[in-house]
């Protein structure tokens, strides 16, 4: 069934185009029945050709928000990160499990024309395509934006790369560490008198994935006005440079080069980490009021002893005298911002982390019981219920071809026999 | 700011006088505005309203009725005290998308604490995993926890706009620094949650690839260290991980012998991923950064010519044209009240006289 349904929203008429298939009808009927748990991206279908971190992180969030994610992997190894361990949980790396829930996996060899054809057919019934190939590679297979948008003008095509779709570095593959270095992020991270370091998790990749997930939804909103899709250019370099914000503005407007500050802040003192008897604590005395409190009530150093003394040295020595929990107890209720530098174990026993449902547990068909960080953002009108565990490689290949593309068994068997597609023994 | 880049009309509510705290966060200043403020406030209108006065709160309520989205980062509970909480406003405006940003969440044992990037970074484990291999923890050089939260929020707001088209109703969105950063721990978290593997700091290195994607034949042709190729200690990645300290020491000594540009030249075309650790000056002379239009220049009414990082994501079917410079404090107060809310001049003058609102001399 295809047609146009008009919805009233704030006295504006917005066309909602129905596509063939029962999904949107189901969502519509649920809405009309007033059923709860309508997710924002219910009825949206994403063809996910991306791998490793930035793309999968973005599509994972879209999946959390209700989109159907069809993850295309090459037969055999699949997404590279399946092998990135130890640690492994069963056959899958913890790395892969951490960013691939709520997706179906189809294993297709894109380099074979028959495999590329499957992608073209899937693109026709998807709203969004996400990819992170080197710019130009998908065009070689007839799967570039130019190729697919000619047949599917409404397709939202999100490309994620290291440096951008065009330009002097665009031919280079994207690696978080290198983009982090080139973008200035590494230059500004590290001990005050030490060497640059990179953030302990790939924040450049993750920021790019976050930019991408928003851009995709922006494109969905735009398509409702224009009826057309778009080619989106997300890349590690631009994402991280944009995130430089005030660091960049300091240079661009005042020629002020940045430097490393350890845990400290350039313009607020003290606002940094201190070693305690058994760990580390961060405190922020962001105004005079808080500074007095730190001196008098907590650290028990009078301001008069500061004359001729190095204040930070005093603090350093004082904090070493007690364990972190004791300092946190002393700071409680004073209004002075502080917190422990938590290890990962301490993070996941933190009462607020548990309260925020940040440990998401699932049953995985081969790995058994797994746990990953849960969705960061919560909505008052729907639950992230029934998350689907990360798929095994090629878990849904036959299902998608049969149910979504309407392939017959003989064609499916030919494709399996030729190695163009692969199906996991599990379904 | 990102929503504004994407075409939304942003009405930025600031308290009369100092306005957004970051206006004063300098040096450096460009005219009266800090570079900090200028970097994240383009494409917005500023109205200066005292929310603590009932008449000021009423203005916000009236604006909420003709807005799609409200974004706030007050301590949980504070806006309720002023009658501006989600419960209050959604009763009158059921379609309102209300996005709350906080340090720890809207509820829970730490929810009363204000959010600071450094502290959330510490509590969330991010600081524990960042720093030199044998050194102290450090924080990322820019507030990535804050920024990740903002990125999550901009996506969530658009998700809610899409959802509202199905349901006709708004939503209360809970974004917070702690959850954003913990969610971003991804595999670091999964290593602990599934294998009890605690994380540690690695400097610039990667835990399981040593050196990070350096291919062996380059030891011969580029680095002229061919004796390492046949050394059994370094034959596979697993062995290189085992002998990482020794290998990295040998490589480090070799790299010290030439300048960065010479090494980049040698690596060009070999397929080995590499790049310089750029200073900020070097970032903004990088040819790809310029190509990606990441230097966005604008004329500011009091600061003059300013430059800020441009939008990260590009779309094939529209341009980020005619960006509006960051507003001065209260630049659009009267304009919004008059044009958007239909206030008459006498009411506006009363509100100005009582200090409930403020208008900058510039308009």
JSON list of C-alpha atoms in Angstrom, two decimals, chain A residues 55-180:
[
{"chain": "A", "resi": 55, "resn": "UNK", "atom": "CA", "xyz": [29.55, 4.38, 12.03]},
{"chain": "A", "resi": 56, "resn": "UNK", "atom": "CA", "xyz": [28.47, 1.47, 14.23]},
{"chain": "A", "resi": 57, "resn": "UNK", "atom": "CA", "xyz": [28.23, 3.78, 17.25]},
{"chain": "A", "resi": 58, "resn": "UNK", "atom": "CA", "xyz": [25.91, 6.09, 15.29]},
{"chain": "A", "resi": 59, "resn": "UNK", "atom": "CA", "xyz": [23.73, 3.28, 13.99]},
{"chain": "A", "resi": 60, "resn": "UNK", "atom": "CA", "xyz": [23.58, 1.72, 17.44]},
{"chain": "A", "resi": 61, "resn": "UNK", "atom": "CA", "xyz": [22.00, 4.91, 18.78]},
{"chain": "A", "resi": 62, "resn": "UNK", "atom": "CA", "xyz": [19.58, 5.00, 15.84]},
{"chain": "A", "resi": 63, "resn": "UNK", "atom": "CA", "xyz": [18.69, 1.39, 16.64]},
{"chain": "A", "resi": 64, "resn": "UNK", "atom": "CA", "xyz": [18.13, 2.30, 20.29]},
{"chain": "A", "resi": 65, "resn": "UNK", "atom": "CA", "xyz": [15.74, 4.99, 19.02]},
{"chain": "A", "resi": 66, "resn": "UNK", "atom": "CA", "xyz": [13.71, 2.38, 17.16]},
{"chain": "A", "resi": 67, "resn": "UNK", "atom": "CA", "xyz": [15.21, 2.23, 13.67]},
{"chain": "A", "resi": 68, "resn": "UNK", "atom": "CA", "xyz": [15.69, -1.12, 11.97]},
{"chain": "A", "resi": 69, "resn": "UNK", "atom": "CA", "xyz": [19.42, -1.48, 11.28]},
{"chain": "A", "resi": 70, "resn": "UNK", "atom": "CA", "xyz": [20.56, -3.86, 8.54]},
{"chain": "A", "resi": 71, "resn": "UNK", "atom": "CA", "xyz": [24.31, -4.28, 9.07]},
{"chain": "A", "resi": 72, "resn": "UNK", "atom": "CA", "xyz": [26.09, -5.42, 5.92]},
{"chain": "A", "resi": 73, "resn": "UNK", "atom": "CA", "xyz": [29.27, -7.39, 6.58]},
{"chain": "A", "resi": 74, "resn": "UNK", "atom": "CA", "xyz": [31.67, -9.21, 4.31]},
{"chain": "A", "resi": 75, "resn": "UNK", "atom": "CA", "xyz": [31.32, -12.98, 4.52]},
{"chain": "A", "resi": 76, "resn": "UNK", "atom": "CA", "xyz": [33.85, -14.63, 6.79]},
{"chain": "A", "resi": 77, "resn": "UNK", "atom": "CA", "xyz": [35.39, -12.17, 9.22]},
{"chain": "A", "resi": 78, "resn": "UNK", "atom": "CA", "xyz": [32.60, -9.60, 9.01]},
{"chain": "A", "resi": 79, "resn": "UNK", "atom": "CA", "xyz": [33.18, -6.34, 10.86]},
{"chain": "A", "resi": 80, "resn": "UNK", "atom": "CA", "xyz": [36.90, -6.14, 11.72]},
{"chain": "A", "resi": 81, "resn": "UNK", "atom": "CA", "xyz": [36.16, -5.53, 15.37]},
{"chain": "A", "resi": 82, "resn": "UNK", "atom": "CA", "xyz": [34.63, -8.99, 15.84]},
{"chain": "A", "resi": 83, "resn": "UNK", "atom": "CA", "xyz": [38.26, -10.12, 16.09]},
{"chain": "A", "resi": 84, "resn": "UNK", "atom": "CA", "xyz": [39.56, -7.25, 18.23]},
{"chain": "A", "resi": 85, "resn": "UNK", "atom": "CA", "xyz": [40.38, -9.01, 21.44]},
{"chain": "A", "resi": 86, "resn": "UNK", "atom": "CA", "xyz": [41.08, -10.32, 23.95]},
{"chain": "A", "resi": 87, "resn": "UNK", "atom": "CA", "xyz": [38.86, -10.08, 25.74]},
{"chain": "A", "resi": 88, "resn": "UNK", "atom": "CA", "xyz": [36.38, -12.25, 23.89]},
{"chain": "A", "resi": 89, "resn": "UNK", "atom": "CA", "xyz": [33.01, -13.33, 25.15]},
{"chain": "A", "resi": 90, "resn": "UNK", "atom": "CA", "xyz": [32.52, -16.63, 23.39]},
{"chain": "A", "resi": 91, "resn": "UNK", "atom": "CA", "xyz": [33.34, -15.97, 19.73]},
{"chain": "A", "resi": 92, "resn": "UNK", "atom": "CA", "xyz": [32.76, -12.24, 19.79]},
{"chain": "A", "resi": 93, "resn": "UNK", "atom": "CA", "xyz": [35.11, -9.56, 21.06]},
{"chain": "A", "resi": 94, "resn": "UNK", "atom": "CA", "xyz": [33.89, -7.34, 23.87]},
{"chain": "A", "resi": 95, "resn": "UNK", "atom": "CA", "xyz": [34.72, -4.49, 21.48]},
{"chain": "A", "resi": 96, "resn": "UNK", "atom": "CA", "xyz": [32.19, -5.69, 18.89]},
{"chain": "A", "resi": 97, "resn": "UNK", "atom": "CA", "xyz": [29.56, -6.41, 21.51]},
{"chain": "A", "resi": 98, "resn": "UNK", "atom": "CA", "xyz": [29.86, -2.91, 22.93]},
{"chain": "A", "resi": 99, "resn": "UNK", "atom": "CA", "xyz": [28.58, -1.03, 19.85]},
{"chain": "A", "resi": 100, "resn": "UNK", "atom": "CA", "xyz": [26.44, -3.42, 17.82]},
{"chain": "A", "resi": 101, "resn": "UNK", "atom": "CA", "xyz": [23.19, -4.12, 19.63]},
{"chain": "A", "resi": 102, "resn": "UNK", "atom": "CA", "xyz": [19.81, -3.75, 17.90]},
{"chain": "A", "resi": 103, "resn": "UNK", "atom": "CA", "xyz": [21.15, -4.64, 14.44]},
{"chain": "A", "resi": 104, "resn": "UNK", "atom": "CA", "xyz": [20.59, -7.47, 11.97]},
{"chain": "A", "resi": 105, "resn": "UNK", "atom": "CA", "xyz": [23.61, -8.85, 10.16]},
{"chain": "A", "resi": 106, "resn": "UNK", "atom": "CA", "xyz": [23.63, -9.84, 6.52]},
{"chain": "A", "resi": 107, "resn": "UNK", "atom": "CA", "xyz": [26.85, -11.17, 5.03]},
{"chain": "A", "resi": 108, "resn": "UNK", "atom": "CA", "xyz": [27.22, -10.02, 1.42]},
{"chain": "A", "resi": 109, "resn": "UNK", "atom": "CA", "xyz": [30.27, -9.77, -0.82]},
{"chain": "A", "resi": 110, "resn": "UNK", "atom": "CA", "xyz": [29.93, -6.29, -2.28]},
{"chain": "A", "resi": 111, "resn": "UNK", "atom": "CA", "xyz": [32.74, -6.81, -4.77]},
{"chain": "A", "resi": 112, "resn": "UNK", "atom": "CA", "xyz": [30.66, -9.35, -6.66]},
{"chain": "A", "resi": 113, "resn": "UNK", "atom": "CA", "xyz": [28.14, -7.66, -8.97]},
{"chain": "A", "resi": 114, "resn": "UNK", "atom": "CA", "xyz": [25.41, -9.93, -7.69]},
{"chain": "A", "resi": 115, "resn": "UNK", "atom": "CA", "xyz": [26.25, -8.84, -4.16]},
{"chain": "A", "resi": 116, "resn": "UNK", "atom": "CA", "xyz": [26.29, -5.17, -5.09]},
{"chain": "A", "resi": 117, "resn": "UNK", "atom": "CA", "xyz": [22.87, -5.70, -6.68]},
{"chain": "A", "resi": 118, "resn": "UNK", "atom": "CA", "xyz": [21.51, -6.88, -3.33]},
{"chain": "A", "resi": 119, "resn": "UNK", "atom": "CA", "xyz": [22.70, -3.62, -1.79]},
{"chain": "A", "resi": 120, "resn": "UNK", "atom": "CA", "xyz": [21.02, -1.62, -4.56]},
{"chain": "A", "resi": 121, "resn": "UNK", "atom": "CA", "xyz": [17.78, -3.47, -3.94]},
{"chain": "A", "resi": 122, "resn": "UNK", "atom": "CA", "xyz": [18.02, -2.92, -0.21]},
{"chain": "A", "resi": 123, "resn": "UNK", "atom": "CA", "xyz": [18.73, 0.78, -0.75]},
{"chain": "A", "resi": 124, "resn": "UNK", "atom": "CA", "xyz": [15.40, 1.07, -2.52]},
{"chain": "A", "resi": 125, "resn": "UNK", "atom": "CA", "xyz": [13.51, 0.04, 0.57]},
{"chain": "A", "resi": 126, "resn": "UNK", "atom": "CA", "xyz": [15.71, 1.80, 3.13]},
{"chain": "A", "resi": 127, "resn": "UNK", "atom": "CA", "xyz": [15.52, 5.38, 4.31]},
{"chain": "A", "resi": 128, "resn": "UNK", "atom": "CA", "xyz": [19.17, 5.76, 5.20]},
{"chain": "A", "resi": 129, "resn": "UNK", "atom": "CA", "xyz": [22.49, 4.29, 4.09]},
{"chain": "A", "resi": 130, "resn": "UNK", "atom": "CA", "xyz": [25.59, 4.69, 6.29]},
{"chain": "A", "resi": 131, "resn": "UNK", "atom": "CA", "xyz": [29.07, 3.88, 5.03]},
{"chain": "A", "resi": 132, "resn": "UNK", "atom": "CA", "xyz": [32.68, 4.49, 5.91]},
{"chain": "A", "resi": 133, "resn": "UNK", "atom": "CA", "xyz": [34.56, 3.34, 2.83]},
{"chain": "A", "resi": 134, "resn": "UNK", "atom": "CA", "xyz": [37.43, 5.36, 1.42]},
{"chain": "A", "resi": 135, "resn": "UNK", "atom": "CA", "xyz": [35.89, 8.06, -0.75]},
{"chain": "A", "resi": 136, "resn": "UNK", "atom": "CA", "xyz": [35.41, 6.65, -4.25]},
{"chain": "A", "resi": 137, "resn": "UNK", "atom": "CA", "xyz": [35.45, 2.97, -3.34]},
{"chain": "A", "resi": 138, "resn": "UNK", "atom": "CA", "xyz": [31.69, 2.49, -3.32]},
{"chain": "A", "resi": 139, "resn": "UNK", "atom": "CA", "xyz": [31.39, 4.39, -6.62]},
{"chain": "A", "resi": 140, "resn": "UNK", "atom": "CA", "xyz": [33.68, 1.76, -8.14]},
{"chain": "A", "resi": 141, "resn": "UNK", "atom": "CA", "xyz": [31.11, -0.86, -7.13]},
{"chain": "A", "resi": 142, "resn": "UNK", "atom": "CA", "xyz": [28.21, 1.22, -8.46]},
{"chain": "A", "resi": 143, "resn": "UNK", "atom": "CA", "xyz": [27.08, 1.93, -4.92]},
{"chain": "A", "resi": 144, "resn": "UNK", "atom": "CA", "xyz": [28.09, 5.59, -4.57]},
{"chain": "A", "resi": 145, "resn": "UNK", "atom": "CA", "xyz": [25.69, 8.39, -3.74]},
{"chain": "A", "resi": 146, "resn": "UNK", "atom": "CA", "xyz": [25.46, 9.36, -7.41]},
{"chain": "A", "resi": 147, "resn": "UNK", "atom": "CA", "xyz": [24.59, 5.80, -8.42]},
{"chain": "A", "resi": 148, "resn": "UNK", "atom": "CA", "xyz": [22.00, 5.08, -5.75]},
{"chain": "A", "resi": 149, "resn": "UNK", "atom": "CA", "xyz": [20.30, 8.48, -5.53]},
{"chain": "A", "resi": 150, "resn": "UNK", "atom": "CA", "xyz": [19.55, 8.29, -9.25]},
{"chain": "A", "resi": 151, "resn": "UNK", "atom": "CA", "xyz": [17.33, 5.29, -8.50]},
{"chain": "A", "resi": 152, "resn": "UNK", "atom": "CA", "xyz": [16.34, 6.26, -4.97]},
{"chain": "A", "resi": 153, "resn": "UNK", "atom": "CA", "xyz": [16.02, 10.06, -4.87]},
{"chain": "A", "resi": 154, "resn": "UNK", "atom": "CA", "xyz": [14.80, 10.00, -1.28]},
{"chain": "A", "resi": 155, "resn": "UNK", "atom": "CA", "xyz": [17.82, 8.10, 0.02]},
{"chain": "A", "resi": 156, "resn": "UNK", "atom": "CA", "xyz": [19.72, 9.71, 2.89]},
{"chain": "A", "resi": 157, "resn": "UNK", "atom": "CA", "xyz": [23.34, 8.68, 2.28]},
{"chain": "A", "resi": 158, "resn": "UNK", "atom": "CA", "xyz": [25.68, 9.33, 5.20]},
{"chain": "A", "resi": 159, "resn": "UNK", "atom": "CA", "xyz": [29.38, 8.98, 4.45]},
{"chain": "A", "resi": 160, "resn": "UNK", "atom": "CA", "xyz": [31.87, 8.81, 7.29]},
{"chain": "A", "resi": 161, "resn": "UNK", "atom": "CA", "xyz": [35.55, 9.18, 6.47]},
{"chain": "A", "resi": 162, "resn": "UNK", "atom": "CA", "xyz": [38.83, 10.28, 7.96]},
{"chain": "A", "resi": 163, "resn": "UNK", "atom": "CA", "xyz": [39.15, 13.67, 6.31]},
{"chain": "A", "resi": 164, "resn": "UNK", "atom": "CA", "xyz": [36.14, 14.31, 4.08]},
{"chain": "A", "resi": 165, "resn": "UNK", "atom": "CA", "xyz": [34.78, 13.25, 0.71]},
{"chain": "A", "resi": 166, "resn": "UNK", "atom": "CA", "xyz": [37.03, 15.66, -1.21]},
{"chain": "A", "resi": 167, "resn": "UNK", "atom": "CA", "xyz": [40.23, 17.55, -0.63]},
{"chain": "A", "resi": 168, "resn": "UNK", "atom": "CA", "xyz": [44.00, 16.99, -0.38]},
{"chain": "A", "resi": 169, "resn": "UNK", "atom": "CA", "xyz": [43.85, 14.34, 2.39]},
{"chain": "A", "resi": 170, "resn": "UNK", "atom": "CA", "xyz": [40.57, 12.72, 1.44]},
{"chain": "A", "resi": 171, "resn": "UNK", "atom": "CA", "xyz": [42.30, 9.66, 0.01]},
{"chain": "A", "resi": 172, "resn": "UNK", "atom": "CA", "xyz": [43.70, 8.71, 3.42]},
{"chain": "A", "resi": 173, "resn": "UNK", "atom": "CA", "xyz": [41.94, 6.17, 5.61]},
{"chain": "A", "resi": 174, "resn": "UNK", "atom": "CA", "xyz": [40.61, 7.45, 8.89]},
{"chain": "A", "resi": 175, "resn": "UNK", "atom": "CA", "xyz": [42.20, 6.39, 12.16]},
{"chain": "A", "resi": 176, "resn": "UNK", "atom": "CA", "xyz": [41.10, 7.96, 15.42]},
{"chain": "A", "resi": 177, "resn": "UNK", "atom": "CA", "xyz": [44.62, 8.40, 16.82]},
{"chain": "A", "resi": 178, "resn": "UNK", "atom": "CA", "xyz": [45.87, 10.09, 13.67]},
{"chain": "A", "resi": 179, "resn": "UNK", "atom": "CA", "xyz": [42.84, 12.33, 13.29]},
{"chain": "A", "resi": 180, "resn": "UNK", "atom": "CA", "xyz": [43.23, 13.17, 16.97]}
]
